[in-house]
Short mmCIF file of C-alpha atoms and ligand atoms in Angstrom, two decimals:
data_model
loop_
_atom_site.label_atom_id
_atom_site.label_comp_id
_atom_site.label_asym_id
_atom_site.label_seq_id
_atom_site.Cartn_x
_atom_site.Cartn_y
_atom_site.Cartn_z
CA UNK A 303 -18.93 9.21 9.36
CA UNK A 304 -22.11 7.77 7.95
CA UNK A 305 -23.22 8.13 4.36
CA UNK A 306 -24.29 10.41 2.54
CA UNK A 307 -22.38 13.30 5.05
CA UNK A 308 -21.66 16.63 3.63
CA UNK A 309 -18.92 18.16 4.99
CA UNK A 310 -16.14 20.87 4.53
CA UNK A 311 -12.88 19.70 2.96
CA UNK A 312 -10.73 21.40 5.75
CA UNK A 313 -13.29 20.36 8.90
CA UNK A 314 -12.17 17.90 11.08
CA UNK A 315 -14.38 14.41 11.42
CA UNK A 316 -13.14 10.34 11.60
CA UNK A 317 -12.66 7.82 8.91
CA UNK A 318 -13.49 4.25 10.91
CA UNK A 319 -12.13 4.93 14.72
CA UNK A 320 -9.53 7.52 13.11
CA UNK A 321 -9.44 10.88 13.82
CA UNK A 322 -9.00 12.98 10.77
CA UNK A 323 -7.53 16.64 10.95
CA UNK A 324 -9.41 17.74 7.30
CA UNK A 325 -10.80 15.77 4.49
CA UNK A 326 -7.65 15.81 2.32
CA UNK A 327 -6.01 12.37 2.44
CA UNK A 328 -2.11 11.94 0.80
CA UNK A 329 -2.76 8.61 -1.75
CA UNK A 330 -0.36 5.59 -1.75
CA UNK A 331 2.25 6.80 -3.58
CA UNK A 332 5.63 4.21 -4.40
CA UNK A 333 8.38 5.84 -4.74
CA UNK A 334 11.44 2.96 -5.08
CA UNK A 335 13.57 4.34 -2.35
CA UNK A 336 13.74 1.79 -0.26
CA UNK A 337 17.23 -1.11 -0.47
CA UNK A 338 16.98 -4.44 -2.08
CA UNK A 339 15.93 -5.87 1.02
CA UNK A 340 12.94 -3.23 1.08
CA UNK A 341 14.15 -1.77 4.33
CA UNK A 342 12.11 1.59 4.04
CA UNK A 343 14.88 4.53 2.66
CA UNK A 344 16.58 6.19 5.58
CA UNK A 345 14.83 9.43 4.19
CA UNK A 346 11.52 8.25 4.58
CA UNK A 347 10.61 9.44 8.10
CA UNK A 348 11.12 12.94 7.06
CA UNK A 349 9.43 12.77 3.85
CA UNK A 350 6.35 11.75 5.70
CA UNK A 351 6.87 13.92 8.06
CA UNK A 352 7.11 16.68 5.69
CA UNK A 353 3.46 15.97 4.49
CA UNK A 354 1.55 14.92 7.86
CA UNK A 355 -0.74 18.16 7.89
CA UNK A 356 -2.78 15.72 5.36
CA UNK A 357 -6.15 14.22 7.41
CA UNK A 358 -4.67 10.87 6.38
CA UNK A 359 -1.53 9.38 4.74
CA UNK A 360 -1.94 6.22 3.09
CA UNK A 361 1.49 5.17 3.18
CA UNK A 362 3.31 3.89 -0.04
CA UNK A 363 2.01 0.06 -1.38
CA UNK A 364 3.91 -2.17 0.64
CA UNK A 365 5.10 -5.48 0.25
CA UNK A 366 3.42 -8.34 2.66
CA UNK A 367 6.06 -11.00 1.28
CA UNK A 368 8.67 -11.50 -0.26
CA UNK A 369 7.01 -13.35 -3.14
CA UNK A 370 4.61 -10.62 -3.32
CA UNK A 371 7.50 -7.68 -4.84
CA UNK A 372 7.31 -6.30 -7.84
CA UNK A 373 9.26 -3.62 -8.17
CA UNK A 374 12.63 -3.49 -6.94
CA UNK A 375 13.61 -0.97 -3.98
CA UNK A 376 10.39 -1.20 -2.90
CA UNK A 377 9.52 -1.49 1.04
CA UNK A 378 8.29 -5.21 2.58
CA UNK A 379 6.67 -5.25 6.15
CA UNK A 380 7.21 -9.30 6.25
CA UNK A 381 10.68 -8.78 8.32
CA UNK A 382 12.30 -7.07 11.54
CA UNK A 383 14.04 -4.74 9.76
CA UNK A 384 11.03 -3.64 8.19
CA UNK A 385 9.01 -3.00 11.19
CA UNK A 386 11.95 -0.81 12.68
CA UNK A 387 12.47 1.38 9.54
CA UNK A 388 8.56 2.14 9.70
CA UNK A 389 8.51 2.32 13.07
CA UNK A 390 10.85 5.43 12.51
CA UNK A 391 8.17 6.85 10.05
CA UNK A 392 5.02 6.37 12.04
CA UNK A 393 6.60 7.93 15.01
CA UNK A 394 7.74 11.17 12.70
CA UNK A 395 4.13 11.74 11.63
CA UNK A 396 2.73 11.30 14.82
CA UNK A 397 5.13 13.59 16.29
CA UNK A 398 3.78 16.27 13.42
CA UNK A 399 0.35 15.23 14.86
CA UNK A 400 -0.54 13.37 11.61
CA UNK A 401 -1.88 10.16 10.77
CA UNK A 402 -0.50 7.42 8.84
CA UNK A 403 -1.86 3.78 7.60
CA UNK A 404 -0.17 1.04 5.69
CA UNK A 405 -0.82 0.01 1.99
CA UNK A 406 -0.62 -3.99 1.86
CA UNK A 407 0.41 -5.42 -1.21
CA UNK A 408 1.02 -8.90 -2.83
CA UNK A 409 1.35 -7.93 -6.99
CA UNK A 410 0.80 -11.58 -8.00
CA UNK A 411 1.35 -11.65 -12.13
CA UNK A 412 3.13 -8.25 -12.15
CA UNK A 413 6.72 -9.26 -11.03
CA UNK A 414 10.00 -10.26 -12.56
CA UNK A 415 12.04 -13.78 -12.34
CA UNK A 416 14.88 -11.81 -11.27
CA UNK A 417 13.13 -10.28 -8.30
CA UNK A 418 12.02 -13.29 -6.87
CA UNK A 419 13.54 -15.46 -4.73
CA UNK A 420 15.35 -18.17 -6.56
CA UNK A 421 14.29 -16.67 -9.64
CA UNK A 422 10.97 -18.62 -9.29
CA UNK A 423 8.03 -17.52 -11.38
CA UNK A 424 5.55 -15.00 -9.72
CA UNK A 425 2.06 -16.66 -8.76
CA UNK A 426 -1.46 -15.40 -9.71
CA UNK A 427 -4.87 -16.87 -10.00
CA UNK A 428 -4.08 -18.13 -13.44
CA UNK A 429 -1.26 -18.74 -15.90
CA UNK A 430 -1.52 -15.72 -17.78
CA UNK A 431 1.29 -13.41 -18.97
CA UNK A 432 0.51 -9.37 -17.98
CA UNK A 433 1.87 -6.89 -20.28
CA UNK A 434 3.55 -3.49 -19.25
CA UNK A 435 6.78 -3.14 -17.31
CA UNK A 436 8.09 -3.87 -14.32
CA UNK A 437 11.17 -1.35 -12.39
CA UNK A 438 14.10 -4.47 -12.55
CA UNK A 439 17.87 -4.32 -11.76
CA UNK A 440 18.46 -4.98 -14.97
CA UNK A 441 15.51 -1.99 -15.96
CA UNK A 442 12.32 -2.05 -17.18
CA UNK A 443 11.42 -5.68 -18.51
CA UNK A 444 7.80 -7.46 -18.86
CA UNK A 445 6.28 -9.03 -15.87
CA UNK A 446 7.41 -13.12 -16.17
CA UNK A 447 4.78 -15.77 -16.89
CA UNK A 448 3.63 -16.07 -13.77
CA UNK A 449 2.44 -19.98 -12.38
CA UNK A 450 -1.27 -20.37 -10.93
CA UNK A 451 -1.75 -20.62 -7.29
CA UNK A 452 -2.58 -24.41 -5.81
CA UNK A 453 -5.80 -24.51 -3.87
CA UNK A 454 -3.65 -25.77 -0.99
CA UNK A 455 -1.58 -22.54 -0.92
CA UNK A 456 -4.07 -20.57 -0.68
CA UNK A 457 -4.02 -20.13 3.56
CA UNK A 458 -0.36 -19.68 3.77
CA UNK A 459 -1.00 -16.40 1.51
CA UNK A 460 -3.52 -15.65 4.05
CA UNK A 461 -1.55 -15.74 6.44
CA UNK A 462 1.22 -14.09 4.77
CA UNK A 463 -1.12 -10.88 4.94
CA UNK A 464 -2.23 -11.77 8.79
CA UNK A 465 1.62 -11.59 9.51
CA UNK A 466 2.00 -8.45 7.68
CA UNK A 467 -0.80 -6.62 9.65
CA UNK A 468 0.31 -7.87 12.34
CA UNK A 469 3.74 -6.14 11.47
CA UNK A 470 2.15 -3.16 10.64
CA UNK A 471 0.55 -3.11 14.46
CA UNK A 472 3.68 -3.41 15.71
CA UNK A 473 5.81 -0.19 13.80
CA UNK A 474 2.81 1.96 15.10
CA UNK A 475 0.69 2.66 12.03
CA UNK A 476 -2.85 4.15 12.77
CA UNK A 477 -4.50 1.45 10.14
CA UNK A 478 -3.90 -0.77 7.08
CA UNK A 479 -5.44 -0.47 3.39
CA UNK A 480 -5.81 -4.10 1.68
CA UNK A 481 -4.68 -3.06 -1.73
CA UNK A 482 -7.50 -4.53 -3.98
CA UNK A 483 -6.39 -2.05 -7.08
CA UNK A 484 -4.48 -1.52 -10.06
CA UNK A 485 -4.24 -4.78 -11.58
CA UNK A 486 -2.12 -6.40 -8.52
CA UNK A 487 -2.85 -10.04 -6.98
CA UNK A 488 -6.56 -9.18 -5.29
CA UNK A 489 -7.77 -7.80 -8.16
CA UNK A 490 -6.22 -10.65 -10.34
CA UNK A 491 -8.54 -12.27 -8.50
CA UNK A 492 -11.77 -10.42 -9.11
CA UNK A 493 -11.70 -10.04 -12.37
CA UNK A 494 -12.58 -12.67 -14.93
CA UNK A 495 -9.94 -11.56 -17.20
CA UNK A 496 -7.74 -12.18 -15.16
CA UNK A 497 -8.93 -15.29 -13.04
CA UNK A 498 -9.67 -18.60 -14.86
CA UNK A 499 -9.87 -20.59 -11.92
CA UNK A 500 -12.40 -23.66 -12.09
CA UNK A 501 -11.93 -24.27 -8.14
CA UNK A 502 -14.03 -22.23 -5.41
CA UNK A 503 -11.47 -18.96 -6.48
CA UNK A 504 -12.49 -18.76 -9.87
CA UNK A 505 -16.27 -18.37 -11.76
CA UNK A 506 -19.17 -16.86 -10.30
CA UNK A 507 -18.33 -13.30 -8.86
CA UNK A 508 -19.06 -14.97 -5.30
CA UNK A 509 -16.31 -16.54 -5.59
CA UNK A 510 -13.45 -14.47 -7.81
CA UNK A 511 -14.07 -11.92 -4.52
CA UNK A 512 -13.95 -14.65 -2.09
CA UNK A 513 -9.86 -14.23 -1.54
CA UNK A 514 -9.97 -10.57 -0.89
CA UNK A 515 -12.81 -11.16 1.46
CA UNK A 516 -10.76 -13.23 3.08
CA UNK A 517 -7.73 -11.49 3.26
CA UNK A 518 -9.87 -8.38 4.43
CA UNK A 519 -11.49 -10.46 7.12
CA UNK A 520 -8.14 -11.81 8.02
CA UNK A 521 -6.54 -8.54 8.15
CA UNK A 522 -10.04 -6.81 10.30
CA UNK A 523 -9.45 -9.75 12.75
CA UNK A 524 -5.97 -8.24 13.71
CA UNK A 525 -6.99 -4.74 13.71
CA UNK A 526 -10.59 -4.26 14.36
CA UNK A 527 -12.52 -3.18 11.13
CA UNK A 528 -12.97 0.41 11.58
CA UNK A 529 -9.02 0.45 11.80
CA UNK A 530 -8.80 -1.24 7.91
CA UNK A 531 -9.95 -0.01 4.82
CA UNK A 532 -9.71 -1.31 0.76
CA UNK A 533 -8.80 0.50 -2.41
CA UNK A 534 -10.28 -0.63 -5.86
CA UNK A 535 -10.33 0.84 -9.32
CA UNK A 536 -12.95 -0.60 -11.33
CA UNK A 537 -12.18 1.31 -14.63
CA UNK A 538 -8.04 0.90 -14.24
CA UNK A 539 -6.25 -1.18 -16.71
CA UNK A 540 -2.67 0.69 -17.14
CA UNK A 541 -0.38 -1.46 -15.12
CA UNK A 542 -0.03 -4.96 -16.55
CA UNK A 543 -2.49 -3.93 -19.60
CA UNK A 544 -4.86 -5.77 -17.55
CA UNK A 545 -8.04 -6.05 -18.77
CA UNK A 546 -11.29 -4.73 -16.97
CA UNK A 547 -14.00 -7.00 -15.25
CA UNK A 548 -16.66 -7.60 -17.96
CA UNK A 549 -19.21 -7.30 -15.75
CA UNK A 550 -17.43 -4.51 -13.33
CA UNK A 551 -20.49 -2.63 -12.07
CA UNK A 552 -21.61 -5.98 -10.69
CA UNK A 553 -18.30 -7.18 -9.59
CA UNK A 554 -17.12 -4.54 -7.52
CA UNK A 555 -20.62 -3.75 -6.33
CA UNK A 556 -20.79 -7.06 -4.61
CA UNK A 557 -17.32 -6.71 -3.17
CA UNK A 558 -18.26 -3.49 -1.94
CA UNK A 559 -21.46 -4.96 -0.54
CA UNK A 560 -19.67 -8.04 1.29
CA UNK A 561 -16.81 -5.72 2.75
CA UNK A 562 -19.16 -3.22 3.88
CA UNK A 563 -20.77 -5.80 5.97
CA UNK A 564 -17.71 -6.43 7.62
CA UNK A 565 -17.86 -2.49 8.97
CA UNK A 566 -14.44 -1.63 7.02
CA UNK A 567 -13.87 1.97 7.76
CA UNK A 568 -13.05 3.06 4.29
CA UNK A 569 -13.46 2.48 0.78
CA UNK A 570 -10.54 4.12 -0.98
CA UNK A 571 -12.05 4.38 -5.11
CA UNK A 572 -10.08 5.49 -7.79
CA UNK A 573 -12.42 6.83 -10.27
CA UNK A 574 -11.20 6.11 -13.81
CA UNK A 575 -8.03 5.42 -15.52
CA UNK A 576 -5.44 5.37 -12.74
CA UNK A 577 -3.83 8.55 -13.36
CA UNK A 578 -6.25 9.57 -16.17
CA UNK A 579 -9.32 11.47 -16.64
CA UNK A 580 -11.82 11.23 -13.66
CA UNK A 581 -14.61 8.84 -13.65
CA UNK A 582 -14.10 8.47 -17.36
CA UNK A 583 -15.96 5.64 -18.52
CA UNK A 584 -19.38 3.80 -17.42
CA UNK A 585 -19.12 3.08 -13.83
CA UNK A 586 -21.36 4.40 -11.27
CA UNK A 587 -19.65 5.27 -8.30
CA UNK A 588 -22.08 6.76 -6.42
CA UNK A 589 -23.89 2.94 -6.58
CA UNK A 590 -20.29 1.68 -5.11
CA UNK A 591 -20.14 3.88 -2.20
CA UNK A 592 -23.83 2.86 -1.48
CA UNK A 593 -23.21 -0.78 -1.68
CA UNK A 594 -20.39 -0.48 0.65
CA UNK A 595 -22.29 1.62 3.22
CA UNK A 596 -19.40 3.42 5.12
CA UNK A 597 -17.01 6.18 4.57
CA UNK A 598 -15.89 6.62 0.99
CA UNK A 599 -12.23 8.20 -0.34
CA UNK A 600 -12.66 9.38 -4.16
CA UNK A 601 -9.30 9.35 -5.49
CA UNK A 602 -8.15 9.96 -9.25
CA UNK A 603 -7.14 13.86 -10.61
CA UNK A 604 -8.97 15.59 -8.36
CA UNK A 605 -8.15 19.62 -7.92
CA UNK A 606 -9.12 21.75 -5.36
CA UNK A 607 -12.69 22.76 -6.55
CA UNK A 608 -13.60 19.11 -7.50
CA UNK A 609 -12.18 18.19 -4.28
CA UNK A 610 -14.51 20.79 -2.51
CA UNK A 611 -17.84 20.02 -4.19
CA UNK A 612 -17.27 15.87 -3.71
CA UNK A 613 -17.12 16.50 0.06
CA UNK A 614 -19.84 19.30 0.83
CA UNK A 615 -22.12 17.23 -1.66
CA UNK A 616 -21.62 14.33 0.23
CA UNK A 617 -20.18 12.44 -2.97
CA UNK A 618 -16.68 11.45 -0.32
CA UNK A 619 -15.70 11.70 3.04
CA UNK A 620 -12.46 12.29 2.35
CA UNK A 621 -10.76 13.29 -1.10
CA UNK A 622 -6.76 11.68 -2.28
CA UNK A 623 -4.58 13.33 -4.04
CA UNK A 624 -1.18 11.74 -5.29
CA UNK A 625 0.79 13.46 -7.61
CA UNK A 626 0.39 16.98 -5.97
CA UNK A 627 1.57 15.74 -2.61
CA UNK A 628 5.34 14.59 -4.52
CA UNK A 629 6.15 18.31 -4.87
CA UNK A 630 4.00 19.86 -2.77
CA UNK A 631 4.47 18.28 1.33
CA UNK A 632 2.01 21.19 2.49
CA UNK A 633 -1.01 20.80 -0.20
CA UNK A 634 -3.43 20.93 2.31
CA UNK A 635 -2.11 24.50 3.63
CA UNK A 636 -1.91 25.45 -0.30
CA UNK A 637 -5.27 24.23 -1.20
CA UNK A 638 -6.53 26.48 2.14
CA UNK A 639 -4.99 29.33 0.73
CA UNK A 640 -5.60 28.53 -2.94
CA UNK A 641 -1.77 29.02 -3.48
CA UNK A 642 -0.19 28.06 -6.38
CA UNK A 643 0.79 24.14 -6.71
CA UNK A 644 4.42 22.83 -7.74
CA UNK A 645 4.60 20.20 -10.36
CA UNK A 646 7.05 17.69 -9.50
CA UNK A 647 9.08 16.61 -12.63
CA UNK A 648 8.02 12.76 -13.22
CA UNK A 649 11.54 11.64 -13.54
CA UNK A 650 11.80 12.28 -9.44
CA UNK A 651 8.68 9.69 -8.92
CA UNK A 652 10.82 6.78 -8.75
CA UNK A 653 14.27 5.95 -7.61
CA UNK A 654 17.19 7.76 -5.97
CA UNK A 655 17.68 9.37 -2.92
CA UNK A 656 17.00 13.06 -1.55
CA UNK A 657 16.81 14.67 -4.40
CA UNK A 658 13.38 15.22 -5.58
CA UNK A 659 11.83 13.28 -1.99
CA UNK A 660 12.43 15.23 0.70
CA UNK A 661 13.61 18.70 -1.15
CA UNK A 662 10.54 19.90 -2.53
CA UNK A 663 9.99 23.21 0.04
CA UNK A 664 6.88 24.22 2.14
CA UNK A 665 4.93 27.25 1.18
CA UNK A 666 6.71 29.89 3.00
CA UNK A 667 10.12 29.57 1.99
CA UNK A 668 9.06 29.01 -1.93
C1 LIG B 98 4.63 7.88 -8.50
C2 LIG B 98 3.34 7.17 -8.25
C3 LIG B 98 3.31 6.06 -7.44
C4 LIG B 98 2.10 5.42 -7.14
N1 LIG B 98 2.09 4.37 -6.26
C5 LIG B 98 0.90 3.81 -5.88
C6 LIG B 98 0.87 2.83 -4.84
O1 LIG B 98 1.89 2.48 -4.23
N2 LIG B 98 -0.35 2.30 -4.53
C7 LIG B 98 -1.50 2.68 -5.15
O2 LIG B 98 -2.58 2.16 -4.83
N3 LIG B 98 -1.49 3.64 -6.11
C8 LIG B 98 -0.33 4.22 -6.46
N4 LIG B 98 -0.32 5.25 -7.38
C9 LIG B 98 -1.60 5.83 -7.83
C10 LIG B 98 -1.96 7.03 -6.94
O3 LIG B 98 -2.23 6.63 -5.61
C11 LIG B 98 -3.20 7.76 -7.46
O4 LIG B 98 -4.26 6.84 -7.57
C12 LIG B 98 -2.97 8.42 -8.83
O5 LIG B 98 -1.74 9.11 -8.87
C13 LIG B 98 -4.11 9.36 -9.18
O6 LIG B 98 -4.21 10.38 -8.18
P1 LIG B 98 -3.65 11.87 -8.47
O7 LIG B 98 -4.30 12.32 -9.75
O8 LIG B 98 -4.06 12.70 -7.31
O9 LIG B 98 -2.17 11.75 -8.64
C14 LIG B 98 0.89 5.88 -7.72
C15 LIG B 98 0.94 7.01 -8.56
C16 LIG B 98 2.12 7.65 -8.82
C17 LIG B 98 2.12 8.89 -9.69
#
């Protein structure tokens, strides 16, 4: 797809070298099902299954190490076990005739002693505490003080995200997405409230977005480019009350310009408040998905008529929707129809088995 492309939400078209069935693209979505040792949940292949009709799943935010975990019970791709238990899920989509990438994710600051190994601190770009919660055995505690990266460790992070795409390859996904958003370790990164480096990490823009350049170019070197794509959210502060960028128009605009160079096949943006209004606040987004030059998924409350207008007005390629896909695994055969949508109850988001994952029924047995 070039840019601008105006389109019809349910037409076929390709995101990078990916076929896409329609425009309507399931976001990452973590739902804390997997075990301790983030094998994916043995329910997993048939929840995806459930909800391949979407043009493109972005499978749930996944973690590329074991430092890099948050959350507990969520899924790792650093380990054997891991590539089998996704291998299970990538082959269930693809059976359904769907298509399915990979969320990579290191959440620096936004961890937990108790979740790390040896109870170390968490790493980030600097020594600064995030606020919020994080999902613990013990429940929901604030993210530890995490310790600054060294300079030297820098390439063995690399290649911690080189071996996880390379993982990823292996269980049969159709792509990757760098995750770049929501306050986790890239993003740390980027911003300058977050990133007090004085070394070539930390200062000028150039060089708070050189890591995720790197880890993107790392990551495109394993896969081909048009096979990887980023997400960001410029305007996002809710997990880890991190603060914004104070410069973010500039910020992500040059990170958008950079990756686009590489020929990424898709910016993922979510537009606003994670979860919130959409495109509240001053951001130009349109300017982002110029700067970035390729194909363009607007994420962030969208409903169907919003989702309709972004795509035929060439706004996105392809439109994500989250929460609607928890309760309802056919959306894209409701938002055909214009059929009503199920809520899911938030207290099935995370957590637990079954119930509330892979119960929630298609449209003609409602
Ligand atoms: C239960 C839940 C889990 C989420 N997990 C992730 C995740 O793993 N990675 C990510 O980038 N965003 C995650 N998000 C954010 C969603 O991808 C999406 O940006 C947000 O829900 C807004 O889209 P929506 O209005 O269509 O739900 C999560 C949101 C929810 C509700």
């Amino acid at each position: 797809m070039t840019t601008p492309h105006k389109a019809d939400l349910f037409a076929p078209g390709h995101i990078g070298a990916i076929p896409v069935a329609n425009r309507i693209a399931m976001a990452p979505l973590t739902r804390s099902r997997a075990d301790m040792e983030g094998v994916p949940s043995p329910f997993a292949a048939e929840y995806y299954h459930q909800r391949a009709s979407a043009g493109l799943i972005v499978a749930e935010a996944t973690n590329i190490s074991r430092a890099g975990r948050g959350y507990a019970l969520t899924p790792g791709i650093y380990e054997g076990a891991h590539v089998a238990g996704w291998a299970e899920v990538t082959k269930a989509v693809h059976e359904a005739g769907g298509r399915i990438v990979l969320q990579l994710w290191h959440v620096g600051r936004i961890s937990h002693v108790s979740l790390q190994e040896k109870g170390v601190a968490p790493v980030a770009p600097s020594a600064i505490q995030a606020g919020g919660t994080v999902f613990t055995l013990e429940g929901m505690l604030q993210p530890s003080m995490p310790r600054a990266l060294a300079l030297e460790e820098i390439p063995a992070l690399i290649e911690d995200y080189r071996r996880a795409a390379r993982n990823a390859l292996k269980a049969g996904f159709d792509g990757v997405e760098v995750h770049i958003a929501n306050g986790y370790l890239l993003e740390q990164f980027l911003r300058d409230s977050t990133n007090k480096r004085t070394d070539r990490y930390g200062g000028s823009i150039q060089n708070r977005a050189r890591l995720p350049i790197e880890v993107v170019t790392a990551v495109a070197e394993i896969w081909g480019a048009d096979r990887v794509g980023v997400r960001l959210s410029p305007l996002s502060t809710a997990i880890g009350d991190t603060p914004l960028d104070s410069t973010p128009q500039a910020t992500y605009g040059y990170l958008a310009r950079e990756l686009g160079k590489l020929g990424l096949a898709w910016l993922h943006a979510i537009e606003g408040q994670t979860r919130g209004d959409n495109a509240a606040g001053a951001f130009d987004f349109k300017a982002l998905h110029a700067a970035f030059g390729g194909s363009y998924i607007a994420n962030n409350s969208y409903d169907r008529g919003m989702a309709l207008k972004a795509v035929a007005s060439g706004h996105a390629d392809m439109v994500s929707f989250g929460r609607p896909f928890i309760g309802n695994p056919d959306l894209v055969e409701r938002l055909r129809r214009e059929a009503p949508l199920t809520e899911a109850p938030a207290a099935a988001y995370y957590g637990g088995g079954a119930e509330g994952y892979i119960d929630f029924p298609a449209l003609e047995t409602v």
